[in-house]
Short mmCIF file of C-alpha atoms in Angstrom, two decimals:
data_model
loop_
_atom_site.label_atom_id
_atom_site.label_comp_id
_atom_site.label_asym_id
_atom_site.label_seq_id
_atom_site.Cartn_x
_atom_site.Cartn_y
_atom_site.Cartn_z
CA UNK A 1 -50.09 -13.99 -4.52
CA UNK A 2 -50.40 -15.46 -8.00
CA UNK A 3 -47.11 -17.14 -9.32
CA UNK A 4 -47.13 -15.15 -12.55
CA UNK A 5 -46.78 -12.29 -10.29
CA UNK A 6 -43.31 -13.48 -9.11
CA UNK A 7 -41.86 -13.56 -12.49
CA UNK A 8 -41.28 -11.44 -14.87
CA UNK A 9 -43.80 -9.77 -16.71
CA UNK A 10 -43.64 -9.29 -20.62
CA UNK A 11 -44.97 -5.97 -22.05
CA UNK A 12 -48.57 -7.20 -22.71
CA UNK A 13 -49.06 -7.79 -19.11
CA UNK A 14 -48.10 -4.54 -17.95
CA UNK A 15 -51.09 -3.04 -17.18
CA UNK A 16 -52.60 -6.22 -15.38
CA UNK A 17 -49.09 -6.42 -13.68
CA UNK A 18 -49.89 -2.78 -12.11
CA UNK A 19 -53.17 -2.84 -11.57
CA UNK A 20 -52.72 -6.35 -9.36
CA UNK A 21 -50.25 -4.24 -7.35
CA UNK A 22 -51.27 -0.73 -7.22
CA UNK A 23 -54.90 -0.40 -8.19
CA UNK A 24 -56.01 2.67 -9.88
CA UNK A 25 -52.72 4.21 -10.51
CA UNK A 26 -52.38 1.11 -13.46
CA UNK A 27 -54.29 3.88 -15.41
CA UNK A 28 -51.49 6.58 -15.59
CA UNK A 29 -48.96 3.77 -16.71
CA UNK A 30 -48.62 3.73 -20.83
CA UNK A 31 -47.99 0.44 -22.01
CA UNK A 32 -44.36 -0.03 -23.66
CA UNK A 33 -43.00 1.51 -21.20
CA UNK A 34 -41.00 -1.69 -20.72
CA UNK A 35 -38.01 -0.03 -18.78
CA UNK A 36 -39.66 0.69 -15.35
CA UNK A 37 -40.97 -3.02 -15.63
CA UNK A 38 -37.69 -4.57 -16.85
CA UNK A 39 -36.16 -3.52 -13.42
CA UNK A 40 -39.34 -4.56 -11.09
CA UNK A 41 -39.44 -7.46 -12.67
CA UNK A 42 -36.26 -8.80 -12.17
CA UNK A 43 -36.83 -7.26 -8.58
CA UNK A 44 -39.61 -9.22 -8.21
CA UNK A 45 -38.58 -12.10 -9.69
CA UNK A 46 -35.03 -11.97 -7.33
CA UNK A 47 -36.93 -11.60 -3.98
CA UNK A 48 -38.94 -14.70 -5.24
CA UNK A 49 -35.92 -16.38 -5.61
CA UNK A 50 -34.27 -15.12 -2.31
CA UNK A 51 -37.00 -16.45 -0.32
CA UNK A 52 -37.25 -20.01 -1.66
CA UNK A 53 -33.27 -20.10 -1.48
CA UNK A 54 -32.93 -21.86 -5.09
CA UNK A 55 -28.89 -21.33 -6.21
CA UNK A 56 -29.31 -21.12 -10.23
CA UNK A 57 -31.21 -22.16 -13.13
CA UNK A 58 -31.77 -25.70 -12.33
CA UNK A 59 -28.51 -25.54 -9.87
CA UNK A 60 -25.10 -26.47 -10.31
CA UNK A 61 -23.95 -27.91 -6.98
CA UNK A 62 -23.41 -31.77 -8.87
CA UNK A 63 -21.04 -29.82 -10.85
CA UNK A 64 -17.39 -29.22 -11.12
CA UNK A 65 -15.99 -25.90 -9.65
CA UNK A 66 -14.92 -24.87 -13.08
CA UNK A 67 -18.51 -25.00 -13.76
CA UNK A 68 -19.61 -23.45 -11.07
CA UNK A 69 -17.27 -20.37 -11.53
CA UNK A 70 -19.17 -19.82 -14.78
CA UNK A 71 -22.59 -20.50 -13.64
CA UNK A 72 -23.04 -20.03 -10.37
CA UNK A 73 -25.63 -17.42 -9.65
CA UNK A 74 -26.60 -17.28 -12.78
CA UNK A 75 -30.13 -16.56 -13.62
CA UNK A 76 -30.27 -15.18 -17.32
CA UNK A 77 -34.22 -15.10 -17.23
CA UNK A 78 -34.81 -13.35 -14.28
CA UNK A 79 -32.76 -10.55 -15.88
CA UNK A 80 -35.29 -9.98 -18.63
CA UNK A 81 -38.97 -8.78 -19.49
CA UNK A 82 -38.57 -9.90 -23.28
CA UNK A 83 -41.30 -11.35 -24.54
CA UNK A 84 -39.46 -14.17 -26.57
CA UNK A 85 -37.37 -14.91 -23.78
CA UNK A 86 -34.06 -13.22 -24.85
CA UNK A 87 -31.61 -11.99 -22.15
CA UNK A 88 -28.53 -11.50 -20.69
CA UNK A 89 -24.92 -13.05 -19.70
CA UNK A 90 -24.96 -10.45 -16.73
CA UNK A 91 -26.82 -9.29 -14.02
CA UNK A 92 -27.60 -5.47 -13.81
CA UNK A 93 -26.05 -3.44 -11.82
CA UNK A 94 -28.69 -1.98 -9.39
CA UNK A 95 -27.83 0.95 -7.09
CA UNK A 96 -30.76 1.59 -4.77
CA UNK A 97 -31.16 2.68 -0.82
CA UNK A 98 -35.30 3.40 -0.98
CA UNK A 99 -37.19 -0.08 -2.19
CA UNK A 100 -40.57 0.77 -3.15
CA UNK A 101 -43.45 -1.31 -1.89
CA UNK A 102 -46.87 -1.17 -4.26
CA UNK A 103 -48.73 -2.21 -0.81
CA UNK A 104 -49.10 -2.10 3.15
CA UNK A 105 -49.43 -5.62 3.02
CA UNK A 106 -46.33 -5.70 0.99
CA UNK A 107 -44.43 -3.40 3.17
CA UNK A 108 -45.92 -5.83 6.10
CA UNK A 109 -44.85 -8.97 4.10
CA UNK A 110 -41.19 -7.75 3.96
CA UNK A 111 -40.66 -7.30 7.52
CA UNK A 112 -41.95 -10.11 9.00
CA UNK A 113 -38.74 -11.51 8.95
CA UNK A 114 -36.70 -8.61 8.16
CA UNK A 115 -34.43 -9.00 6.15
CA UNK A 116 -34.58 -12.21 5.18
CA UNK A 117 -37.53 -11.75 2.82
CA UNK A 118 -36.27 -10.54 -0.08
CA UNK A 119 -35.84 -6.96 -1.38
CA UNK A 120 -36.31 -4.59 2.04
CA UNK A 121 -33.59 -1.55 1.50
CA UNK A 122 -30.46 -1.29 -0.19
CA UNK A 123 -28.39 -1.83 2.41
CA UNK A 124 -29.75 -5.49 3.05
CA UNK A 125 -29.24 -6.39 -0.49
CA UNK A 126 -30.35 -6.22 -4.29
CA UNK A 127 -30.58 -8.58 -7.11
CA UNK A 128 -27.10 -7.54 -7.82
CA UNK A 129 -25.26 -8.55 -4.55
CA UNK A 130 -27.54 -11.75 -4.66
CA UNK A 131 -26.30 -12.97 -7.15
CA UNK A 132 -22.63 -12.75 -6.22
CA UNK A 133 -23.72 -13.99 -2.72
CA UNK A 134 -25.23 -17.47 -4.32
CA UNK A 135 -22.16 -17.58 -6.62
CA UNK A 136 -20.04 -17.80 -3.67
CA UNK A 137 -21.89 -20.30 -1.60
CA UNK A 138 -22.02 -22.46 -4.29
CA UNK A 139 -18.28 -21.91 -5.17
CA UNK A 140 -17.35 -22.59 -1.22
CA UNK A 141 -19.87 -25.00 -0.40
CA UNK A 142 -22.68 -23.43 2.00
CA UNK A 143 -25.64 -22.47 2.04
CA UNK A 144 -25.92 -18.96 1.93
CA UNK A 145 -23.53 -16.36 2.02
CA UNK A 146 -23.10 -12.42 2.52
CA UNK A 147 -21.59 -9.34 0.72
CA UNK A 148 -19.85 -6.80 2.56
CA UNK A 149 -18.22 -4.07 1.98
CA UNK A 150 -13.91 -5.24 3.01
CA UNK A 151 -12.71 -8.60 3.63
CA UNK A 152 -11.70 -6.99 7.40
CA UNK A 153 -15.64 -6.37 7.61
CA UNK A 154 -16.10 -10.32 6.57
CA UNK A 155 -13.90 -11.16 9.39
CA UNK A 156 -15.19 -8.78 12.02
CA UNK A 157 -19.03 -9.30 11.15
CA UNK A 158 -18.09 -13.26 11.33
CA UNK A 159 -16.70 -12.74 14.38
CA UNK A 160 -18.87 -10.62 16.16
CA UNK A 161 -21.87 -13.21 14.99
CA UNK A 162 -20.85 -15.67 17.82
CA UNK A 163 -18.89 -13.63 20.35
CA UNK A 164 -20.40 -11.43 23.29
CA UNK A 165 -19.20 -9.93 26.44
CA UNK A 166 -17.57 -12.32 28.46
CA UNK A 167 -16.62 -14.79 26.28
CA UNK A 168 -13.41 -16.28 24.78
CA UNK A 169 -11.70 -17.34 21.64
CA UNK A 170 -9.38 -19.04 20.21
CA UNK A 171 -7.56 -17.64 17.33
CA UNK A 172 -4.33 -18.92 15.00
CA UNK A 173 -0.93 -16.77 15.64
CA UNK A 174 -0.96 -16.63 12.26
CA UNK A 175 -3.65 -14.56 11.19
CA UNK A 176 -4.05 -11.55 9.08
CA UNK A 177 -2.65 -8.41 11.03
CA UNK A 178 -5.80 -6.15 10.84
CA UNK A 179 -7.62 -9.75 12.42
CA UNK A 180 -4.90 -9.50 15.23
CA UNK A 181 -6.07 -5.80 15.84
CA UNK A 182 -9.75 -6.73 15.87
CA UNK A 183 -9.36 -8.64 18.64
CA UNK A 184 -6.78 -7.02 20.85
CA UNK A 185 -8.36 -3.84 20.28
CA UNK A 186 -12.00 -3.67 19.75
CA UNK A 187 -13.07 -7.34 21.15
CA UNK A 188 -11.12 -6.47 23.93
CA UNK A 189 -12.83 -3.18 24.88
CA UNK A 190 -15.93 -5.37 25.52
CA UNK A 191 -14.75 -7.89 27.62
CA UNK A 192 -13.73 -10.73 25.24
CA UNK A 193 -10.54 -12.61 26.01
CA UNK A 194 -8.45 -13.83 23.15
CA UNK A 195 -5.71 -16.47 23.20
CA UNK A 196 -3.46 -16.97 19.91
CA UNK A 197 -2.00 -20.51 19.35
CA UNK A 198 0.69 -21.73 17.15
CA UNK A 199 -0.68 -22.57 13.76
CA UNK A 200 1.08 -26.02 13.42
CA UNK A 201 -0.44 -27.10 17.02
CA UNK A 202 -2.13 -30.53 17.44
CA UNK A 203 -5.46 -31.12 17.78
CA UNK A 204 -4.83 -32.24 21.60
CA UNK A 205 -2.70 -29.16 22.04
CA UNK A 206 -5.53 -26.62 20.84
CA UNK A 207 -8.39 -28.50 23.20
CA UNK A 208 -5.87 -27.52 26.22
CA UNK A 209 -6.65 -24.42 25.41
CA UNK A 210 -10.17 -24.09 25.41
CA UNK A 211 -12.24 -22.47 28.72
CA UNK A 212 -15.76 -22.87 29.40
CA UNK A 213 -16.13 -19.75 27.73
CA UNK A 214 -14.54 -20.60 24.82
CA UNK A 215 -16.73 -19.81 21.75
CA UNK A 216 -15.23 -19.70 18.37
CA UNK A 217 -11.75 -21.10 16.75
CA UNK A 218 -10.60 -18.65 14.05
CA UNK A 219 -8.56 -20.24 12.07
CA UNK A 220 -6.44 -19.18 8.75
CA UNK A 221 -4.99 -21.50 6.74
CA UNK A 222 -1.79 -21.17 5.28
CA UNK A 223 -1.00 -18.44 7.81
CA UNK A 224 -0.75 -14.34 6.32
CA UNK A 225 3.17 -14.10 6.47
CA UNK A 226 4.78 -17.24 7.14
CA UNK A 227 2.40 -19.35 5.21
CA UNK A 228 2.22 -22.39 7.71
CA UNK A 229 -0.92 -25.01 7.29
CA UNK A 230 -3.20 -25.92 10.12
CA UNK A 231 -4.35 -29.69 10.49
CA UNK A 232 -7.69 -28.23 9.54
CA UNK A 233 -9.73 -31.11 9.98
CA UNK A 234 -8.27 -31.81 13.47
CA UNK A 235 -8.98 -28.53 14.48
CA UNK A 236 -11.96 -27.98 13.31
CA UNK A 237 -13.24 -31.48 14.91
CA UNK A 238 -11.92 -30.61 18.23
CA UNK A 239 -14.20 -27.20 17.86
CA UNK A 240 -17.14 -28.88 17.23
CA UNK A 241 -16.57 -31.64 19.63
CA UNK A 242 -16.76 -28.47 22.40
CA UNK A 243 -19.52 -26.32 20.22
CA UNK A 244 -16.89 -24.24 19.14
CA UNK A 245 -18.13 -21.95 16.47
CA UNK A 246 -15.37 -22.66 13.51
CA UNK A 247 -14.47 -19.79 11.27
CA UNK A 248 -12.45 -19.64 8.79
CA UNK A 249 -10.67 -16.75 6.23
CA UNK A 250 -9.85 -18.97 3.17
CA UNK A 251 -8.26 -15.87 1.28
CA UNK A 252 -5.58 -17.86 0.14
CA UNK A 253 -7.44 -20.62 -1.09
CA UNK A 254 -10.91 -19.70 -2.95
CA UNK A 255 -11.72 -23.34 -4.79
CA UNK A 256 -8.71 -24.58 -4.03
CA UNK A 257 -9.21 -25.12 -0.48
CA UNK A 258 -13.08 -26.25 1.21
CA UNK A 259 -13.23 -25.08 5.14
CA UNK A 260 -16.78 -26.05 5.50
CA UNK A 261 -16.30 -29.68 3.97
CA UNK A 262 -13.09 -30.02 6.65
CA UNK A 263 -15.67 -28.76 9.59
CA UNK A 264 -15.74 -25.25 9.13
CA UNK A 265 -19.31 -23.45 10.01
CA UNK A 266 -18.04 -19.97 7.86
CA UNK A 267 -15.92 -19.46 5.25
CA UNK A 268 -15.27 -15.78 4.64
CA UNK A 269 -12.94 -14.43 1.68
CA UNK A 270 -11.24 -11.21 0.68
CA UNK A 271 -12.86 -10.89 -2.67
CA UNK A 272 -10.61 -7.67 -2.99
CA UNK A 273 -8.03 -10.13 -3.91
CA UNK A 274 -8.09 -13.09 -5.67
CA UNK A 275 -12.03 -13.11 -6.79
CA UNK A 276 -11.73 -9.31 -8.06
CA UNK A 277 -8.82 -10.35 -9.61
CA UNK A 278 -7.89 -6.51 -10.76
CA UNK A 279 -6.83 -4.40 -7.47
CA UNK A 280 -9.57 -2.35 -8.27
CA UNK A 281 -12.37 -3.29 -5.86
CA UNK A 282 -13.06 -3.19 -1.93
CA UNK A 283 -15.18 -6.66 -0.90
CA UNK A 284 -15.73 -9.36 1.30
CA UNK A 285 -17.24 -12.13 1.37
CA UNK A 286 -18.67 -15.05 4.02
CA UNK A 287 -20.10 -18.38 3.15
CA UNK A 288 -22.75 -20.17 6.06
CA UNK A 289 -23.59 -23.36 6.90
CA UNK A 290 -27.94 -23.50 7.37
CA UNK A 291 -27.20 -23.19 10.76
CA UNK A 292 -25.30 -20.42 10.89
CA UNK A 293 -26.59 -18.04 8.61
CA UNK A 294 -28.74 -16.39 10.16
CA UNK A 295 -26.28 -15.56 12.75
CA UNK A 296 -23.97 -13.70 10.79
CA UNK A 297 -26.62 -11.83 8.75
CA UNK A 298 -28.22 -10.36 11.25
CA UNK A 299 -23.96 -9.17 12.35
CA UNK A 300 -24.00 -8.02 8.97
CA UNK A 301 -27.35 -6.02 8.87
CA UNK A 302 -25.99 -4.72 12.39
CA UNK A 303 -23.03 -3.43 11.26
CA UNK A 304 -24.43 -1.90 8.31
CA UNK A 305 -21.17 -2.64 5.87
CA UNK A 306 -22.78 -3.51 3.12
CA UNK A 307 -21.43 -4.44 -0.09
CA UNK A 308 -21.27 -1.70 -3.20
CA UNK A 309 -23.01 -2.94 -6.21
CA UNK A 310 -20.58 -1.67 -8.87
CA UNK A 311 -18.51 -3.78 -6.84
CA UNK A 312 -20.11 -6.65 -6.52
CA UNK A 313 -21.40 -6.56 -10.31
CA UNK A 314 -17.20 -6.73 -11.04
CA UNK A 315 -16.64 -9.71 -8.60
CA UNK A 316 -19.12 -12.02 -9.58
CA UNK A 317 -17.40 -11.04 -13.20
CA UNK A 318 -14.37 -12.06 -11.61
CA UNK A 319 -15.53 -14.76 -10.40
CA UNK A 320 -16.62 -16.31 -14.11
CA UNK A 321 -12.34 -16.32 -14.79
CA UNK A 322 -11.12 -17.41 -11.16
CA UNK A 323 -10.31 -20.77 -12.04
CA UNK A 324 -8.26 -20.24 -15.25
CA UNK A 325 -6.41 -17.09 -13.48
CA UNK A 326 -5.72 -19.57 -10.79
CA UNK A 327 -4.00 -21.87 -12.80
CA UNK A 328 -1.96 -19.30 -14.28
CA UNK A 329 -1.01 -17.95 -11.04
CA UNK A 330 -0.61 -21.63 -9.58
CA UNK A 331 2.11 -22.40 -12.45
CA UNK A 332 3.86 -19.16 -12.52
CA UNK A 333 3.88 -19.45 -8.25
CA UNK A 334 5.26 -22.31 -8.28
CA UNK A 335 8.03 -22.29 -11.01
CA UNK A 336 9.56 -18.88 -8.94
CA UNK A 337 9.54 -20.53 -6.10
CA UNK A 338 11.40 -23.57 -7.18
CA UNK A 339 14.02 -21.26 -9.14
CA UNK A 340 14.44 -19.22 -5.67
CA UNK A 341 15.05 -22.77 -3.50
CA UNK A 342 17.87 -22.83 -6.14
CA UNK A 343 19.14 -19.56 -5.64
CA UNK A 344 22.42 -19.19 -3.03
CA UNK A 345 21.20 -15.98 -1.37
CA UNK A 346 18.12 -17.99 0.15
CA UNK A 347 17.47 -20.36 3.12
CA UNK A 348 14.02 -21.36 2.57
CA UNK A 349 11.08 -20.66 0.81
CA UNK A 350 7.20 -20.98 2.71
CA UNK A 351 5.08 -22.33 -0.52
CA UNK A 352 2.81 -25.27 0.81
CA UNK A 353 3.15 -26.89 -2.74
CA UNK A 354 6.67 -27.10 -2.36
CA UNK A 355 7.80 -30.86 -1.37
CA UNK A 356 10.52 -29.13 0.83
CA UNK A 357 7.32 -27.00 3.08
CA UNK A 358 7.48 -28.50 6.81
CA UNK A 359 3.74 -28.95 6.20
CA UNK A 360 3.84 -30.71 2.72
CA UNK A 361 1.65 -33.48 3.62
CA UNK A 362 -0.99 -31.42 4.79
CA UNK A 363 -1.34 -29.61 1.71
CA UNK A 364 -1.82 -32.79 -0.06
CA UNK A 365 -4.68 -34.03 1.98
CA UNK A 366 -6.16 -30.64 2.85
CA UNK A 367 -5.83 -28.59 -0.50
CA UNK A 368 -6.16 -28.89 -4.26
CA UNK A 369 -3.72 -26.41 -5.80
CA UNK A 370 -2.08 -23.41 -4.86
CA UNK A 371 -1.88 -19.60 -5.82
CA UNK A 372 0.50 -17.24 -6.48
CA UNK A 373 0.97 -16.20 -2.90
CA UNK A 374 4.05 -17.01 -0.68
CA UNK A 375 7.30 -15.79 0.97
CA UNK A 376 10.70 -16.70 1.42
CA UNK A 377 13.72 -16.36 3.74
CA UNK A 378 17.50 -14.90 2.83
CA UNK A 379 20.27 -16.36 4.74
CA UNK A 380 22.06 -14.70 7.52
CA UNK A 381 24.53 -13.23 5.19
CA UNK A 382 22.04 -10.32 4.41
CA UNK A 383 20.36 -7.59 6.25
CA UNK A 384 17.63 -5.38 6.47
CA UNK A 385 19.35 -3.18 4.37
CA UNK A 386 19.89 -5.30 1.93
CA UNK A 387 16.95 -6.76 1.62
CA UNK A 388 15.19 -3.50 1.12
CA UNK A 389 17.96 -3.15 -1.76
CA UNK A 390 16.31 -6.09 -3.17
CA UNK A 391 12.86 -5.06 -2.90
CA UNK A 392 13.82 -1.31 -4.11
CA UNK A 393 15.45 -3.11 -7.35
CA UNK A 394 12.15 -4.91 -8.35
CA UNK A 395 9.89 -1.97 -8.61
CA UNK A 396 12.29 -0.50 -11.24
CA UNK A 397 10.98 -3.81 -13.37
CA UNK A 398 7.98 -5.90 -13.73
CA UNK A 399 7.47 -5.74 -9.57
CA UNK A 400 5.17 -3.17 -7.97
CA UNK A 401 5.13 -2.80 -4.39
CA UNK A 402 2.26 -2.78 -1.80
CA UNK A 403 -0.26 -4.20 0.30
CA UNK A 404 -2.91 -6.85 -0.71
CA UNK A 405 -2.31 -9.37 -3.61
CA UNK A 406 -4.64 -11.45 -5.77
CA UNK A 407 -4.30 -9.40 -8.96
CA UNK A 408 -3.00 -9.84 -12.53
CA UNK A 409 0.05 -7.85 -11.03
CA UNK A 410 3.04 -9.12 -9.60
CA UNK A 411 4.25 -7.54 -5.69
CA UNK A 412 7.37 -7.52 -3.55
CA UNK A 413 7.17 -6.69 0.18
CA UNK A 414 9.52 -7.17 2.93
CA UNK A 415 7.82 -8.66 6.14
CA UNK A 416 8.97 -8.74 9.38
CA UNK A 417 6.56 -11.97 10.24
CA UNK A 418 7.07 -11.52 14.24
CA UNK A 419 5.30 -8.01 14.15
CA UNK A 420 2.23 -9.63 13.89
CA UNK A 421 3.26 -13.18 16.36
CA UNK A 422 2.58 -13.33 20.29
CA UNK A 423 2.07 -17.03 21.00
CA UNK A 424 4.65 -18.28 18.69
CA UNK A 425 8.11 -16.68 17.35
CA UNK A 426 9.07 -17.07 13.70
CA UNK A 427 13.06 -17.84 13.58
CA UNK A 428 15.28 -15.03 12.51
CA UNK A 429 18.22 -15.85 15.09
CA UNK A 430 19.63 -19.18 13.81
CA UNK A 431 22.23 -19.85 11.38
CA UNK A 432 21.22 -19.30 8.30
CA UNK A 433 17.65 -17.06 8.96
CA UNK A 434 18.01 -13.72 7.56
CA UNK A 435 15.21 -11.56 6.59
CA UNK A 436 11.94 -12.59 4.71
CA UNK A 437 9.86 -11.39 1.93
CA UNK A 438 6.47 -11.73 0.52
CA UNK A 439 6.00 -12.16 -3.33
CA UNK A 440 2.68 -12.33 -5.15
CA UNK A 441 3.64 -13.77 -9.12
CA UNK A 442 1.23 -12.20 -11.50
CA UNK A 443 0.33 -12.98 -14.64
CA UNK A 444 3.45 -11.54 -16.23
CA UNK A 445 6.40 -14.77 -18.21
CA UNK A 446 7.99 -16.41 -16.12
CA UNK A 447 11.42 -15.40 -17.81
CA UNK A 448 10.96 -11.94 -17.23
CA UNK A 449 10.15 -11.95 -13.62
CA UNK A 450 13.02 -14.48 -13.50
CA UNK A 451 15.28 -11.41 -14.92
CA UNK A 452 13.86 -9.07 -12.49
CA UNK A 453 14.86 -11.25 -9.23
CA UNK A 454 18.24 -11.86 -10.76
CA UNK A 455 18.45 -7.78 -10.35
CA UNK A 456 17.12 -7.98 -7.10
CA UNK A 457 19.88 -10.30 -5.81
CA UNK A 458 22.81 -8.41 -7.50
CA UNK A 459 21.30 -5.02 -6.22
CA UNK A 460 21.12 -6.97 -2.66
CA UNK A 461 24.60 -8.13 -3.04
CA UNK A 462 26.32 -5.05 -3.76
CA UNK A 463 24.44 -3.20 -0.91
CA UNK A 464 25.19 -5.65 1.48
CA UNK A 465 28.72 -5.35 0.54
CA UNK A 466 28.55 -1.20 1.04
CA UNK A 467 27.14 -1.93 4.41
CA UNK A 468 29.89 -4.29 5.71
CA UNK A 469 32.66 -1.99 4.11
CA UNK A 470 31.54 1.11 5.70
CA UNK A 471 31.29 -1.54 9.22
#
């Protein structure tokens, strides 16, 4: 096929551009009709591009990450049919199931290798999703990555890319709950064996663990509740020294934290959080090494969880401001959780920026920053009760309550972190260990939230104080 038939065709060459693809019918096609075009072109010109694998204009992997948030996946003349070359900041949106082919031999040509060949159906992909996809790998460091439709479908598609009947895996006591129900529930149904380990384990204690069957480490780092660090990059090595597929859910840490440069074969994020950046979106996403992208496509494509594309279109947006709203919620993190290690009505606080985390040193190595994520433990003094008092307080302020995080908002929740522990038990019985709860700091001052807690505690304090006088 000629090359000027990969790219985008101006409005001159629209009848050429038809005939060269569907013959006679070129005829019944006015020309200025440049709407029909604008969109095959860019189709077109995006399968082109999916097939030789190119990330960008020109590329940006030499560059920083704040550079890559802004252009990665960009490809601002691939997303016209101007003449004079004038285009866009943004990708359009397309919606599509139904992908027309002008050909048998193009039909043929797109599932030779179906789907990796480009444009095939809807549910494979569009020009849209691409573009978020190649945004991502850049952003993480693979080579490819895919769009799907949750950040529990990222996890379970991962997952189900390296696992089959009969084998087992190794996954962090730590992990996201709905990760934990994955495998006790549906892996298990199909004969796959899971054993949780403690996330602060040694590299020598996790190779103890592994079986001859033993075929993927899942590992989450900080863990979901108690926000404890993995030596990544001694647990990763030990998987690969046994060909241990290595997966990892870097929620917490898009940019701020690289899996696959610490040994990591996938990286997979809940872009419903920090990437959409607005609580208004459903997505997930998974970065691959070469080798093992292929592998988890093809889980994908099985699945069928595709990504949306209204979606996608408002992640890769939110993935152009990631690393300023970072910042802001890195700061704003931080100086609440410094104010609360003050505070008398708490123990400890989990933040792995905080000098006083058990794993401190590991966030230094391991990470670059932090987010706005983290919880923190009351002393024995209060109970349940009162902590709920606490949490009940907030959401008359600046707080909202509920699950997920990662947007401009700030969130209270009260965890119990055991309900979601087997191997390992988080310590609520000695001196000092009350109950825990999970903040997310927004975007919101500082000062204000700072009021807000101050309510919290006095609305904890007084209900603690009905409870023991009606005791």
């Amino acid at each position: 096929m000629p090359d000027r038939f990969l790219c985008l065709q101006g409005p001159w060459q629209q009848q050429d551009f038809v005939r060269h693809h569907a013959g006679a019918r070129a005829d019944r096609v006015r020309e200025g009709a440049v709407s029909v075009f604008f969109l095959h072109g860019i189709l077109r010109g995006w399968t082109r591009q999916k097939e030789t694998g190119v990330l960008g204009e020109g590329g940006v992997e030499g560059y920083g990450d704040d550079t890559k948030f802004v252009k990665g996946g960009h490809k601002g003349s691939q997303w016209t049919t101007d003449p004079l070359g004038r285009s866009v900041v943004n990708p359009p949106t397309i919606h599509a199931s139904t992908v027309t082919f002008p050909t048998v031999g193009a039909l043929r040509e797109a599932t030779k290798d179906y789907p990796f060949r480009g444009l095939s159906y809807g549910r494979h992909g569009t020009p849209t999703s691409w573009a978020l996809e190649e945004a991502f790998a850049t952003l993480e460091g693979g080579d490819k990555a895919c769009a799907v439709s949750s950040g529990v479908a990222a996890i379970n598609s991962a997952m189900l890319a390296f696992l089959e009947s009969g084998d087992h895996c190794l996954v962090s006591d730590g992990v996201y709950d709905p990760t934990r129900s994955f495998c006790d529930h549906f892996l298990a149904r199909f004969g796959v064996e899971t054993t949780y380990f403690d996330p602060v384990c040694s590299p020598k204690e996790l190779e103890a663990m592994i079986k001859p069957n033993t075929k993927l480490l899942f590992l989450e780092s900080p863990s979901s509740l108690s926000f404890e660090l993995h030596d990544f990059s001694g647990l990763a090595k030990v998987g690969k020294l046994h060909d241990l597929a290595v997966v990892c859910d870097n929620t917490w840490g898009p940019s701020i934290f690289k899996p696959l440069k610490l040994g990591a074969d996938v990286s997979l994020n809940a872009a419903t959080k920090y990437i959409g950046g607005h609580s208004d979106l459903m997505l997930g996403l998974i970065a691959c090494t070469k080798e093992t992208y292929r592998r988890v496509k093809l889980s994908v494509k099985a699945l069928g969880c595709p990504a949306g594309p209204d979606d996608c279109y408002l992640a890769l947006r939110g993935i152009r401001t990631l690393g300023v709203r970072l910042q802001r919620h890195e700061e704003s993190g931080l100086a609440i959780a410094r104010w609360l290690e003050q505070r008398p009505e708490v123990t400890r606080v989990m933040h792995p920026a905080l000098p006083s985390h058990p794993q401190h040193q590991v966030w230094k190595r391991e990470f670059t920053g932090s987010c706005g994520l983290f919880s923190f433990q009351l002393t024995d003094e209060f109970g349940n009760e009162a902590a709920d008092a606490f949490c009940d307080s907030l959401i008359q302020g600046l707080f909202a309550m509920g699950y997920s995080w990662g947007g401009f908002e700030s969130l209270v929740l009260p965890v119990e972190i055991n309900s979601a522990r087997s191997a390992t038990q988080w310590d609520y019985v000695s001196p000092g260990c009350g109950p825990t709860v999970r903040l997310h700091i927004g975007l919101e001052d500082v000062e204000d939230l700072k009021v807000d807690l101050e309510g919290g505690f006095a609305a904890m304090r007084a209900r603690q104080l009905e409870v023991e006088n009606k005791g």
